[in-house]
mmCIF file of C-alpha atoms in Angstrom:
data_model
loop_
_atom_site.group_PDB
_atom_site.id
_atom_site.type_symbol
_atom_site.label_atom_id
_atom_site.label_comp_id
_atom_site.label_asym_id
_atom_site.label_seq_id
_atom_site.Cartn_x
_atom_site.Cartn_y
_atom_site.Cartn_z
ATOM 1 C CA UNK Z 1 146.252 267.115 198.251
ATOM 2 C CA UNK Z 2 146.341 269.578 195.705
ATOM 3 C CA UNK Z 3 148.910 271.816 197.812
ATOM 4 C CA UNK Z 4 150.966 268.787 197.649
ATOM 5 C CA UNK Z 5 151.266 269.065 193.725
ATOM 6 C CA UNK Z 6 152.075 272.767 193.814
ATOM 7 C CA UNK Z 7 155.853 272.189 193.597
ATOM 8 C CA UNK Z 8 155.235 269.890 190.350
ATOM 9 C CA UNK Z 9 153.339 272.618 189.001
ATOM 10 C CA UNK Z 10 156.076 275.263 189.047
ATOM 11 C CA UNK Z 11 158.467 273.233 187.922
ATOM 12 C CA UNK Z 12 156.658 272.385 184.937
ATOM 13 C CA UNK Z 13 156.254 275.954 184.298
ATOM 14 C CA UNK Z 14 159.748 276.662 184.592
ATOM 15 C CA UNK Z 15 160.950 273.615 182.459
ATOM 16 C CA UNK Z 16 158.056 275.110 179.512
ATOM 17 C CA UNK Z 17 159.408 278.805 180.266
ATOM 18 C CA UNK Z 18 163.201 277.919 179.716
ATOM 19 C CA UNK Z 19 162.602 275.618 176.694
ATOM 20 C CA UNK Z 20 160.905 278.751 175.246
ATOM 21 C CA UNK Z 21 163.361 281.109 175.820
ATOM 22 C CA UNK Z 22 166.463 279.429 175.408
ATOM 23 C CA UNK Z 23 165.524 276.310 173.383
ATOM 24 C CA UNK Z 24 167.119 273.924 175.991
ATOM 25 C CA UNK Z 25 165.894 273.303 179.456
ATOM 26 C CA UNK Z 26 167.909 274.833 182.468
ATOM 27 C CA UNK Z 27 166.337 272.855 185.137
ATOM 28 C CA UNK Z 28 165.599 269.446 185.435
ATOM 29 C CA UNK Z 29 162.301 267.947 186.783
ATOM 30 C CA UNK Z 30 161.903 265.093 188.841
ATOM 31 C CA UNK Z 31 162.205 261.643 187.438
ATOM 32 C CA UNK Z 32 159.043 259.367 186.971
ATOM 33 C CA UNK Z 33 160.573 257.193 189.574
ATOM 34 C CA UNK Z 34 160.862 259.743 192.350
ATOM 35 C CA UNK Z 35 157.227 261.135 191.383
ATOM 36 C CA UNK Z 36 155.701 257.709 191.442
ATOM 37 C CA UNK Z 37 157.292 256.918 194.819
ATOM 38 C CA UNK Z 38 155.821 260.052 195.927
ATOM 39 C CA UNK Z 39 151.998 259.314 194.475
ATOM 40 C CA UNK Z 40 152.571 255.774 196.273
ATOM 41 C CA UNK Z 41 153.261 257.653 199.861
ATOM 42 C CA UNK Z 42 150.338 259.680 198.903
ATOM 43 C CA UNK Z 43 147.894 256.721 198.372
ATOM 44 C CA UNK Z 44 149.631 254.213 201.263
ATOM 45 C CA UNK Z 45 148.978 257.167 203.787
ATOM 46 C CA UNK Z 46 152.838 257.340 204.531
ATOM 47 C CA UNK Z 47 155.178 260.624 205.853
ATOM 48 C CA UNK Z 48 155.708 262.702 202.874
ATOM 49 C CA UNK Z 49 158.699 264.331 201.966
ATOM 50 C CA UNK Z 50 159.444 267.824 202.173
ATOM 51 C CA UNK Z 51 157.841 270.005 199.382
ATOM 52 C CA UNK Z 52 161.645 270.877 198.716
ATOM 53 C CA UNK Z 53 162.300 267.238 197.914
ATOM 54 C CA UNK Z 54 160.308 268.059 194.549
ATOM 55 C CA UNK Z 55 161.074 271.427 193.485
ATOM 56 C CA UNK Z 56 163.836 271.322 190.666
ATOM 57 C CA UNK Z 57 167.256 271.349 190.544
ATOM 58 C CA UNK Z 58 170.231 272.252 188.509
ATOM 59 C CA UNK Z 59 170.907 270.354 185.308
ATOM 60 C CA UNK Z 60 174.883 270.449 185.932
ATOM 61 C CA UNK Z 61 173.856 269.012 189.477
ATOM 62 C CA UNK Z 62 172.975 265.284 188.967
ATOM 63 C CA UNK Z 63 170.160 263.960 191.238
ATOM 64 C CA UNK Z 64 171.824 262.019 193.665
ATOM 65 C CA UNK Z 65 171.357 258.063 193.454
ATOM 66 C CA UNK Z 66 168.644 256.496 195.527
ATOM 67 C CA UNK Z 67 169.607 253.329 197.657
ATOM 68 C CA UNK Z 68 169.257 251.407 200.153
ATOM 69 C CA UNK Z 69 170.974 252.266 203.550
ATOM 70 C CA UNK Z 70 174.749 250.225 203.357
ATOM 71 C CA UNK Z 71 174.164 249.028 207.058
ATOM 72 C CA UNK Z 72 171.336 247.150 205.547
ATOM 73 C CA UNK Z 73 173.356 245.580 202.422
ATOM 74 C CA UNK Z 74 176.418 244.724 205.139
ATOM 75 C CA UNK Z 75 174.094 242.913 207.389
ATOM 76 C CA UNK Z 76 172.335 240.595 205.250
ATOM 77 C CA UNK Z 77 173.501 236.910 205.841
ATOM 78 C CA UNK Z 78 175.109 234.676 202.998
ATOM 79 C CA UNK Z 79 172.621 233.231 200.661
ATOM 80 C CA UNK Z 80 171.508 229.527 201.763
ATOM 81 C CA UNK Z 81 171.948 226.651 200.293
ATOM 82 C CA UNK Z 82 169.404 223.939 198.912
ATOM 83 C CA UNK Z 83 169.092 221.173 201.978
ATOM 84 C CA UNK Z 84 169.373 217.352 200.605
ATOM 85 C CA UNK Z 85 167.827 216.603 197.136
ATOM 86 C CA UNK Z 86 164.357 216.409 197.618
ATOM 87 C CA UNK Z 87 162.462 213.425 196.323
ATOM 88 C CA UNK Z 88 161.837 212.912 192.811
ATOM 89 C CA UNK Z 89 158.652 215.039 191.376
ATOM 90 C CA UNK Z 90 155.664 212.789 190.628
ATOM 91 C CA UNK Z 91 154.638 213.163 187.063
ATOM 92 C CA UNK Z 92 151.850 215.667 186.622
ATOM 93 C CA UNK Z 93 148.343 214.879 187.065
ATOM 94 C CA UNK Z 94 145.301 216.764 186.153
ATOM 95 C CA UNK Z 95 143.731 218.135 189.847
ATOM 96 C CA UNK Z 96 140.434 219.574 190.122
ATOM 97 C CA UNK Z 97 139.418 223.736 190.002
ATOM 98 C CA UNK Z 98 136.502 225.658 190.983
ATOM 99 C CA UNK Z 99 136.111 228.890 189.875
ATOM 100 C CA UNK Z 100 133.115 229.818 191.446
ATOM 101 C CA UNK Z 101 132.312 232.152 193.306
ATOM 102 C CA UNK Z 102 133.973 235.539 194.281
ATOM 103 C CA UNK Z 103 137.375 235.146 193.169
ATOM 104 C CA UNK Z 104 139.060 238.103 193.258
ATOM 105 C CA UNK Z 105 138.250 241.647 194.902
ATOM 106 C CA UNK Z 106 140.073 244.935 193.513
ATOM 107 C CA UNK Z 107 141.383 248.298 194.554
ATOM 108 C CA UNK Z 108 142.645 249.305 190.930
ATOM 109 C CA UNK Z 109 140.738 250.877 187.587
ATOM 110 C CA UNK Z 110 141.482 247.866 185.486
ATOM 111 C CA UNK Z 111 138.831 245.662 185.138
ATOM 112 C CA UNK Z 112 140.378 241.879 184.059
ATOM 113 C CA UNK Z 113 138.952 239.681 181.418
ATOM 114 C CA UNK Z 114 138.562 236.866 183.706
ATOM 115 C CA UNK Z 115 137.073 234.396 181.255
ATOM 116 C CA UNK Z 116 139.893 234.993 178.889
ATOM 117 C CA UNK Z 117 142.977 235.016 181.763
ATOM 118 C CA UNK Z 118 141.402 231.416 182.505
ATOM 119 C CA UNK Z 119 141.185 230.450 179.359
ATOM 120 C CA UNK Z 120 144.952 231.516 178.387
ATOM 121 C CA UNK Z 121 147.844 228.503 179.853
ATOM 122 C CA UNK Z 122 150.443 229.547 182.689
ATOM 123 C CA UNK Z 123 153.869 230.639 181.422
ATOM 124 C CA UNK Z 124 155.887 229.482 183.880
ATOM 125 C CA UNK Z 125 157.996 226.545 183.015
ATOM 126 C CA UNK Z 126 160.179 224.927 186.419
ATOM 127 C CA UNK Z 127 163.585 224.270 185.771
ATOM 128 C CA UNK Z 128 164.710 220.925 186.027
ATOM 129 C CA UNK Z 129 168.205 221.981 188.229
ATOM 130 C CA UNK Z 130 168.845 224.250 190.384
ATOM 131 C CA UNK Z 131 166.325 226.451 193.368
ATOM 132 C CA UNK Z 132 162.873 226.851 191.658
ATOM 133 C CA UNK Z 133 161.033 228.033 194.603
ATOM 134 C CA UNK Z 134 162.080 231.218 196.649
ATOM 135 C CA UNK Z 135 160.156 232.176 199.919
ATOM 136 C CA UNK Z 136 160.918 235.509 201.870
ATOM 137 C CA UNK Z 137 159.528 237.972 204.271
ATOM 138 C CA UNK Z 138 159.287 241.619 204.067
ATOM 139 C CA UNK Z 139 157.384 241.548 207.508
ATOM 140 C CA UNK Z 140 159.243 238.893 208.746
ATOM 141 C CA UNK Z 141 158.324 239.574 212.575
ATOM 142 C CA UNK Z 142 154.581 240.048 212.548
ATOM 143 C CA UNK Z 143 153.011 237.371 214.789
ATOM 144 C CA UNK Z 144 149.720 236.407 215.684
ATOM 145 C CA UNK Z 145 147.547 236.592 219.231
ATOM 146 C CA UNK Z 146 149.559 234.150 221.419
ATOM 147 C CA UNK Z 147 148.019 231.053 223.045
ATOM 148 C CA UNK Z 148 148.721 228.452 225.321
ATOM 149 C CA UNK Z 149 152.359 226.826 224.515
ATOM 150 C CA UNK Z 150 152.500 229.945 221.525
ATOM 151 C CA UNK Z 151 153.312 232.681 223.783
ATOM 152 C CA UNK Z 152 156.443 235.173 222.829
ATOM 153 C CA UNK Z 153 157.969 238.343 223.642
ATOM 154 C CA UNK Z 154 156.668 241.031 221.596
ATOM 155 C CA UNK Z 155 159.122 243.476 219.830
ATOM 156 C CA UNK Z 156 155.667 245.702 219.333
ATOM 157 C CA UNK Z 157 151.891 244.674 218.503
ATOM 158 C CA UNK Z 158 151.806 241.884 217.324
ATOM 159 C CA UNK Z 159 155.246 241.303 216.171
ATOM 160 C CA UNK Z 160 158.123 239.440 217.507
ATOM 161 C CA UNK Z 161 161.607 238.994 216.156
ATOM 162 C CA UNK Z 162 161.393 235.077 217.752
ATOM 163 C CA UNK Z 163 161.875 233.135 214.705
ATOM 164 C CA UNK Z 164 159.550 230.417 215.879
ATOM 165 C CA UNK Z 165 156.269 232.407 216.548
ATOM 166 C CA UNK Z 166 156.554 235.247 214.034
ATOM 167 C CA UNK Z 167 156.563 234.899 209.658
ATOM 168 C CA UNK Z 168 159.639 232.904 209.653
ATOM 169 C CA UNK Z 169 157.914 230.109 211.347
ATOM 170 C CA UNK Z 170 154.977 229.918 208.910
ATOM 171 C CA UNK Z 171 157.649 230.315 206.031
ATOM 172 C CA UNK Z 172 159.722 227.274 206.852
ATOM 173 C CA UNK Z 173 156.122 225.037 207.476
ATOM 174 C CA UNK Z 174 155.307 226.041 203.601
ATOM 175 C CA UNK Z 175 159.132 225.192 202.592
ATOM 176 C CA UNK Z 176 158.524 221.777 203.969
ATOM 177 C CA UNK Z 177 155.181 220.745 202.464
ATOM 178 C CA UNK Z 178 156.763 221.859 199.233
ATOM 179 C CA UNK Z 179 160.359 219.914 199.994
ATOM 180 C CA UNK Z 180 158.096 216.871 200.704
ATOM 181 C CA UNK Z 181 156.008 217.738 197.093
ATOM 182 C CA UNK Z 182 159.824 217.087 195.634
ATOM 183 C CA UNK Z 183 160.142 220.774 194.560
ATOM 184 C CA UNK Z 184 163.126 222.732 195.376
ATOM 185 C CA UNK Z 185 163.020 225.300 197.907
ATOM 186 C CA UNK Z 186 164.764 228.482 199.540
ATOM 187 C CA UNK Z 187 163.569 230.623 202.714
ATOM 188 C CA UNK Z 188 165.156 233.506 203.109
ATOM 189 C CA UNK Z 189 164.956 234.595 207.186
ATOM 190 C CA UNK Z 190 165.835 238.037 206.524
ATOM 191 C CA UNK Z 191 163.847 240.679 209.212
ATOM 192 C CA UNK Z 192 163.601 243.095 206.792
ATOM 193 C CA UNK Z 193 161.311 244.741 208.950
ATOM 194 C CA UNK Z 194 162.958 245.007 212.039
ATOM 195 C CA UNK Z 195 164.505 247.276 213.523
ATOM 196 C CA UNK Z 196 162.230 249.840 211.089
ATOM 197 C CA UNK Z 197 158.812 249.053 209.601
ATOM 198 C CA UNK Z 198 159.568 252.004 206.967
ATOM 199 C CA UNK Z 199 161.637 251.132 204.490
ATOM 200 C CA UNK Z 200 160.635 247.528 204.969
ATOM 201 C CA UNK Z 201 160.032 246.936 200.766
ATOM 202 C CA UNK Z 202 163.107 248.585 199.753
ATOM 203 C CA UNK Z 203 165.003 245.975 201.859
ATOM 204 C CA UNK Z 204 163.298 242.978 200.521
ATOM 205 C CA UNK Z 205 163.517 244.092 197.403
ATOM 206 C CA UNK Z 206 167.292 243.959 198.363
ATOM 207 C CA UNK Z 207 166.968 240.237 198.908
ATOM 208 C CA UNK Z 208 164.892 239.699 195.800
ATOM 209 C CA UNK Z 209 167.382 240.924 193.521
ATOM 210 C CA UNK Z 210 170.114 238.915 195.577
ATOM 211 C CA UNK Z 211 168.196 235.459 195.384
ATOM 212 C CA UNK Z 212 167.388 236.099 191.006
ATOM 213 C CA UNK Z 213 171.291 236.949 190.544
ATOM 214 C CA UNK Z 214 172.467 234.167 192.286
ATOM 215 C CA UNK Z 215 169.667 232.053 191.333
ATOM 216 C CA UNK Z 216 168.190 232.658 187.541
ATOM 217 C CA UNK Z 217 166.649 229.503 187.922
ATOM 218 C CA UNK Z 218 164.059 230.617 190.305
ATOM 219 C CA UNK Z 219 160.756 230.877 188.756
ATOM 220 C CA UNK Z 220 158.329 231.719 191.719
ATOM 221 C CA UNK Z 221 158.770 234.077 194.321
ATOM 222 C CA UNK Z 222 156.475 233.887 197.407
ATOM 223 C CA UNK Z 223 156.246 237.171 200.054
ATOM 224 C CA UNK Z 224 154.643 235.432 203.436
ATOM 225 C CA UNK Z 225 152.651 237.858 205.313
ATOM 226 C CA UNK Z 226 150.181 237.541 207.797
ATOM 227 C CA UNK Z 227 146.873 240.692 207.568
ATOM 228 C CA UNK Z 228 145.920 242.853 210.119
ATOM 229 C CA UNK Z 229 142.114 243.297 211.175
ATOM 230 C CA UNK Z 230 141.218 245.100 213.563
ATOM 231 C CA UNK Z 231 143.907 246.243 215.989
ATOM 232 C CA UNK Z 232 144.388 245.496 219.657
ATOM 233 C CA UNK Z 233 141.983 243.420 221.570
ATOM 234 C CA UNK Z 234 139.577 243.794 218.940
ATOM 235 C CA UNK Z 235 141.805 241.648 216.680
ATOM 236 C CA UNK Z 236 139.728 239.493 214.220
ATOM 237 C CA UNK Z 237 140.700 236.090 212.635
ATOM 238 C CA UNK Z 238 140.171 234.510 209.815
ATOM 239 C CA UNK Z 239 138.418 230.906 209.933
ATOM 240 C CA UNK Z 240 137.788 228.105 208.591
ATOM 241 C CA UNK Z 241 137.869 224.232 209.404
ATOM 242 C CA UNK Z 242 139.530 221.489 207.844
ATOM 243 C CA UNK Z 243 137.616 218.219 209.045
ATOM 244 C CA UNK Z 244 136.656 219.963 212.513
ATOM 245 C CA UNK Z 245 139.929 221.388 212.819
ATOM 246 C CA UNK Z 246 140.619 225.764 213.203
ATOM 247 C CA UNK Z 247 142.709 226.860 210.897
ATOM 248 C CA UNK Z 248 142.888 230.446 209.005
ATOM 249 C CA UNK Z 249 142.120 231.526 205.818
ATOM 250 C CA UNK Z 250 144.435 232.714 203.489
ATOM 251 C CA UNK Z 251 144.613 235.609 200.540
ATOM 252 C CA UNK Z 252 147.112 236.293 197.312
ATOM 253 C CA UNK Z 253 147.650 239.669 197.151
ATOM 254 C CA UNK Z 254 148.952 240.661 193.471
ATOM 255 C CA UNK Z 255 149.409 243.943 192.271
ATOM 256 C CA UNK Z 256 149.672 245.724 188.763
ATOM 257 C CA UNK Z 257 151.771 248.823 188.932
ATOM 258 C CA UNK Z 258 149.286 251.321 187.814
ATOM 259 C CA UNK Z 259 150.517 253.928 189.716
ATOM 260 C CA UNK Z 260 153.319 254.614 187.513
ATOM 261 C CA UNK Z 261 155.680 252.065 188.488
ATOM 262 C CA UNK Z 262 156.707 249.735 185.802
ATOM 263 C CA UNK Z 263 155.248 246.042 185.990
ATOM 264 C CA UNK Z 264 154.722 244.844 182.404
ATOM 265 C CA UNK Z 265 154.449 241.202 184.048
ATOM 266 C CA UNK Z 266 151.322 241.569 186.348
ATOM 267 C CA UNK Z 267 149.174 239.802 184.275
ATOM 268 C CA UNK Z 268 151.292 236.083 184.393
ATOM 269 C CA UNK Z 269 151.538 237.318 187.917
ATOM 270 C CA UNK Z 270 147.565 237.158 188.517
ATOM 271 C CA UNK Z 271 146.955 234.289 186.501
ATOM 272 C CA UNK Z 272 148.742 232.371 188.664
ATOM 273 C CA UNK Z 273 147.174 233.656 191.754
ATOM 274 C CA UNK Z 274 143.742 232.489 190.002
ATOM 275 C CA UNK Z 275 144.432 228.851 189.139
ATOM 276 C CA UNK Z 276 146.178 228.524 192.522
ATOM 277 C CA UNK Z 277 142.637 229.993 193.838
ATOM 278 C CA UNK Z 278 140.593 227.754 192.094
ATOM 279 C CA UNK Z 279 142.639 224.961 192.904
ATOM 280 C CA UNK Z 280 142.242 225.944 196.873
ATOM 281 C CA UNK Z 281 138.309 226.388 196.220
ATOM 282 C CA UNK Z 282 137.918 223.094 194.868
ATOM 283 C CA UNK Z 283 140.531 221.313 197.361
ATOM 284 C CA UNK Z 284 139.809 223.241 200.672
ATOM 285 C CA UNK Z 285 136.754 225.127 199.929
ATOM 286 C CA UNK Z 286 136.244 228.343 202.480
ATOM 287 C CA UNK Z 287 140.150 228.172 202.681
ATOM 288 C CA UNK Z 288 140.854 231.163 200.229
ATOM 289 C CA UNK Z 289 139.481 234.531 200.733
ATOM 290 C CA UNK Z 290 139.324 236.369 197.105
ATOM 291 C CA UNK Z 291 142.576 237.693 195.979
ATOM 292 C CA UNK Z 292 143.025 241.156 196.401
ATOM 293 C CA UNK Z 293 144.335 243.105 193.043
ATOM 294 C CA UNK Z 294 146.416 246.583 193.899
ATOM 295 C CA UNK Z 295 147.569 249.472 191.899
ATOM 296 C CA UNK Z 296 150.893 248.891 193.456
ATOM 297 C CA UNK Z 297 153.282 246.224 192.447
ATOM 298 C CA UNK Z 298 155.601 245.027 196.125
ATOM 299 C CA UNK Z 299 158.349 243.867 194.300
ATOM 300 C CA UNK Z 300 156.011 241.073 192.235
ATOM 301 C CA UNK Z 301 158.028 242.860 188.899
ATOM 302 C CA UNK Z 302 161.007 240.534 188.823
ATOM 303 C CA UNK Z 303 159.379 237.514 187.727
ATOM 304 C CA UNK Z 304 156.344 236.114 186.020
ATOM 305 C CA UNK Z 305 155.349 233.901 189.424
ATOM 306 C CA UNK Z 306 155.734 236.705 191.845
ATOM 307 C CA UNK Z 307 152.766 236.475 194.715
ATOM 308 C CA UNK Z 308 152.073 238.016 198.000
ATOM 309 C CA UNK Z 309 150.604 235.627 200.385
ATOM 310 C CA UNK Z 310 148.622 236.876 203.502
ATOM 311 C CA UNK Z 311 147.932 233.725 206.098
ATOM 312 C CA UNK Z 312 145.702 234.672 208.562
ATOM 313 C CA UNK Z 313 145.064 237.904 210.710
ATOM 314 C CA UNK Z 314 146.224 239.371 214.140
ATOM 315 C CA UNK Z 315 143.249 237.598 215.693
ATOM 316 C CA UNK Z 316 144.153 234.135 214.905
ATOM 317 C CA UNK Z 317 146.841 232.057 216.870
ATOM 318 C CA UNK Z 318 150.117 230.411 215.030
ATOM 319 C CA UNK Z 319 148.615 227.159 214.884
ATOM 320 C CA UNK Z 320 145.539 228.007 212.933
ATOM 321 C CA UNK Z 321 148.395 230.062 210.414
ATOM 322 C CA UNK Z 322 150.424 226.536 210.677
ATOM 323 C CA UNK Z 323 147.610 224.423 209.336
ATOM 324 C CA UNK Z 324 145.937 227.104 206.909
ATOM 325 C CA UNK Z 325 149.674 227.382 205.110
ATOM 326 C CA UNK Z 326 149.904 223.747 204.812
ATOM 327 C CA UNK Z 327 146.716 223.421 203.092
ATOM 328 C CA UNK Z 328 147.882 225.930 200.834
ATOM 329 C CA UNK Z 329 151.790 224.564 200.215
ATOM 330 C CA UNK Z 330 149.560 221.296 199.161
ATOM 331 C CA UNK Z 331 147.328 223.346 196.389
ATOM 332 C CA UNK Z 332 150.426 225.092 195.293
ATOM 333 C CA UNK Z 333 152.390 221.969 194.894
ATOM 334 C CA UNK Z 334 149.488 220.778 192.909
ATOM 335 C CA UNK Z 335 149.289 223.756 190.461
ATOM 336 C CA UNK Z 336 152.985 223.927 190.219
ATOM 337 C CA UNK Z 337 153.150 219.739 189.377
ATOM 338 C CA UNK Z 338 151.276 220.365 186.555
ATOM 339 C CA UNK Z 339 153.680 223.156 184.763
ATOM 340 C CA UNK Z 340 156.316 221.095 182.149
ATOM 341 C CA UNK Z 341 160.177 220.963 183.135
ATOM 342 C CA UNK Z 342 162.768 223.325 181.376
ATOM 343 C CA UNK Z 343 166.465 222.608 181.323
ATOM 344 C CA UNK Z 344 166.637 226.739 181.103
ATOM 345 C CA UNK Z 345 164.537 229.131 182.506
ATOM 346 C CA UNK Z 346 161.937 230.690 180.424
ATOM 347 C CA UNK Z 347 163.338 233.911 178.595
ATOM 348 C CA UNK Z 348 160.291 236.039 180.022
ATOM 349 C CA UNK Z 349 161.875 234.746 183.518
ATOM 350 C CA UNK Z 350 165.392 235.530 183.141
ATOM 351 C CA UNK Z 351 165.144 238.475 182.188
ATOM 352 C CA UNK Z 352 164.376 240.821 184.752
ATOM 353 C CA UNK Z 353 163.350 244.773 185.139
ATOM 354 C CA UNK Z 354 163.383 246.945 187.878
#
């Protein structure tokens, strides 16, 4: 670990030496960016770059620009359209929460005022026209242990690129329950996954910024996943019953950024996540595991009702996912039903950050 830093260390002491001598630096050291990218490999486990990539360069030589591969950017598909006017939203009514129990489980340093993030109102505000809801995929073909009538050809474990028995799937069953709801709703069927796993969040975050050009009117932003526990035969699901039938359990994933990456928003971000969970506690209970809060952010910056949602495990079967992510579509609906109507969107939603 501390090897790793080595690099960072010498060109600090080469920036301090040359500002000494010469009152101006001669070198240039890495960009926050680049260093926090390279922290986030460092805690996520992931291939590190070579010790060169960090050593300093030239001032007169610019840094070259990091993006995404073009192949990528060529091969994404138009942008959909909304399907037929949905029907007409009910007018909100207050629905029941529990906030009980464990609600949320954490991985960070922060330590939230719960009592005060409940106490404080939601910020998001739906706009009356135009796409309000966008759902997308940055692991678009993960897929679940196949079953009887659920069976597909896997593209590796656990993942398929067939749209109906991988992410997709689950993504367009949670566009309908909301359609029904009378909210307005776009899936985005992008594998950003496939033919590479690596890379996977820069390419949705492709898609992302797509969606919020074309669509400033979108005010929550839902990444469908499915976890992974346990790995091969020794898969394990997540259960619970709805009224004696299997279904899995779900978890929001939010994140906050802390290491180094900006996210000024996560807070709006998490609120959210809790009044959806203590509208699933009170609704479905044993339906919700406890959100999980990360130090990093998976592309939740761009807008104040940014979520990841993880629906069900390896071990569980696409049906269970089907019937756990209509239970949730109806909670969210509910939450959502209760937030007033805006002829523009929020300013804290249109304007976005990297």
């Amino acid at each position: 670990m501390w090897e790793s830093w080595l690099p960072v260390l010498f060109a600090l002491i080469v920036e301090l030496s040359a500002c000494w001598e010469q009152g101006e630096p001669l070198w240039k050291l890495p960009g926050l960016p680049e260093l926090s990218e390279f922290v986030l490999k460092l805690e996520l486990g992931e291939t590190l770059p070579p010790e060169s990539a960090l050593l300093p360069s030239p001032s007169p030589s610019p840094a070259p620009a990091l993006s995404p591969p073009p192949v990528f950017e060529e091969s994404l598909p138009p942008l959909p359209e909304l399907s037929e006017p949905p029907a007409p939203m009910p007018e909100p009514t207050p629905i029941p929460y529990d906030f009980s129990g464990e609600l949320y489980t954490r991985r960070t340093e922060l330590e939230p005022d719960i009592s005060a993030l409940l106490g404080e109102e939601l910020c998001q505000t739906l706009p009356a026209e135009g796409p309000q809801i966008l759902i997308y995929h940055t692991h678009g073909s993960e897929a679940y242990t196949p079953s009887e009538n659920w069976e597909y050809t896997p593209t590796d474990e656990y993942r398929t690129t067939e749209s109906a028995r991988n992410m997709i799937r689950v993504g367009e069953e949670l566009k309908a329950v909301l359609e029904a709801r009378g909210f307005r709703v776009l899936h985005d069927t992008t594998l950003c996954d496939y033919p590479s796993y690596n890379g996977s969040y820069s390419r949705s975050e492709l898609v992302v910024q797509r969606y919020l050009q074309e669509y400033p009117s979108l005010a929550v932003v839902l990444d469908v996943h499915r976890d992974a526990i346990g790995e091969g035969k020794e898969a394990v699901p997540t259960l619970t019953e709805r009224d004696g039938e299997r279904m899995a359990q779900v978890m929001l994933l939010t994140g906050t950024g802390e290491i180094g990456l900006e996210h000024p928003r996560w807070r709006e971000n998490f609120k959210l996540a809790l009044r959806l969970q203590g509208a699933m506690n009170a609704a479905h209970p044993g339906l919700a595991r406890p959100i999980e809060l990360v130090p990093e952010r998976y592309n939740q910056q761009y807008t104040t009702g940014s979520l990841l949602l993880e629906v069900g495990s390896t071990g569980n079967t696409l049906p269970e996912a089907l019937s756990a992510v209509r239970e949730f579509g109806e909670s969210l609906a509910d939450v959502l039903g209760e937030l007033p109507l805006a002829l523009e969107p929020l300013p804290e939603q249109g304007e976005r950050t990297s």
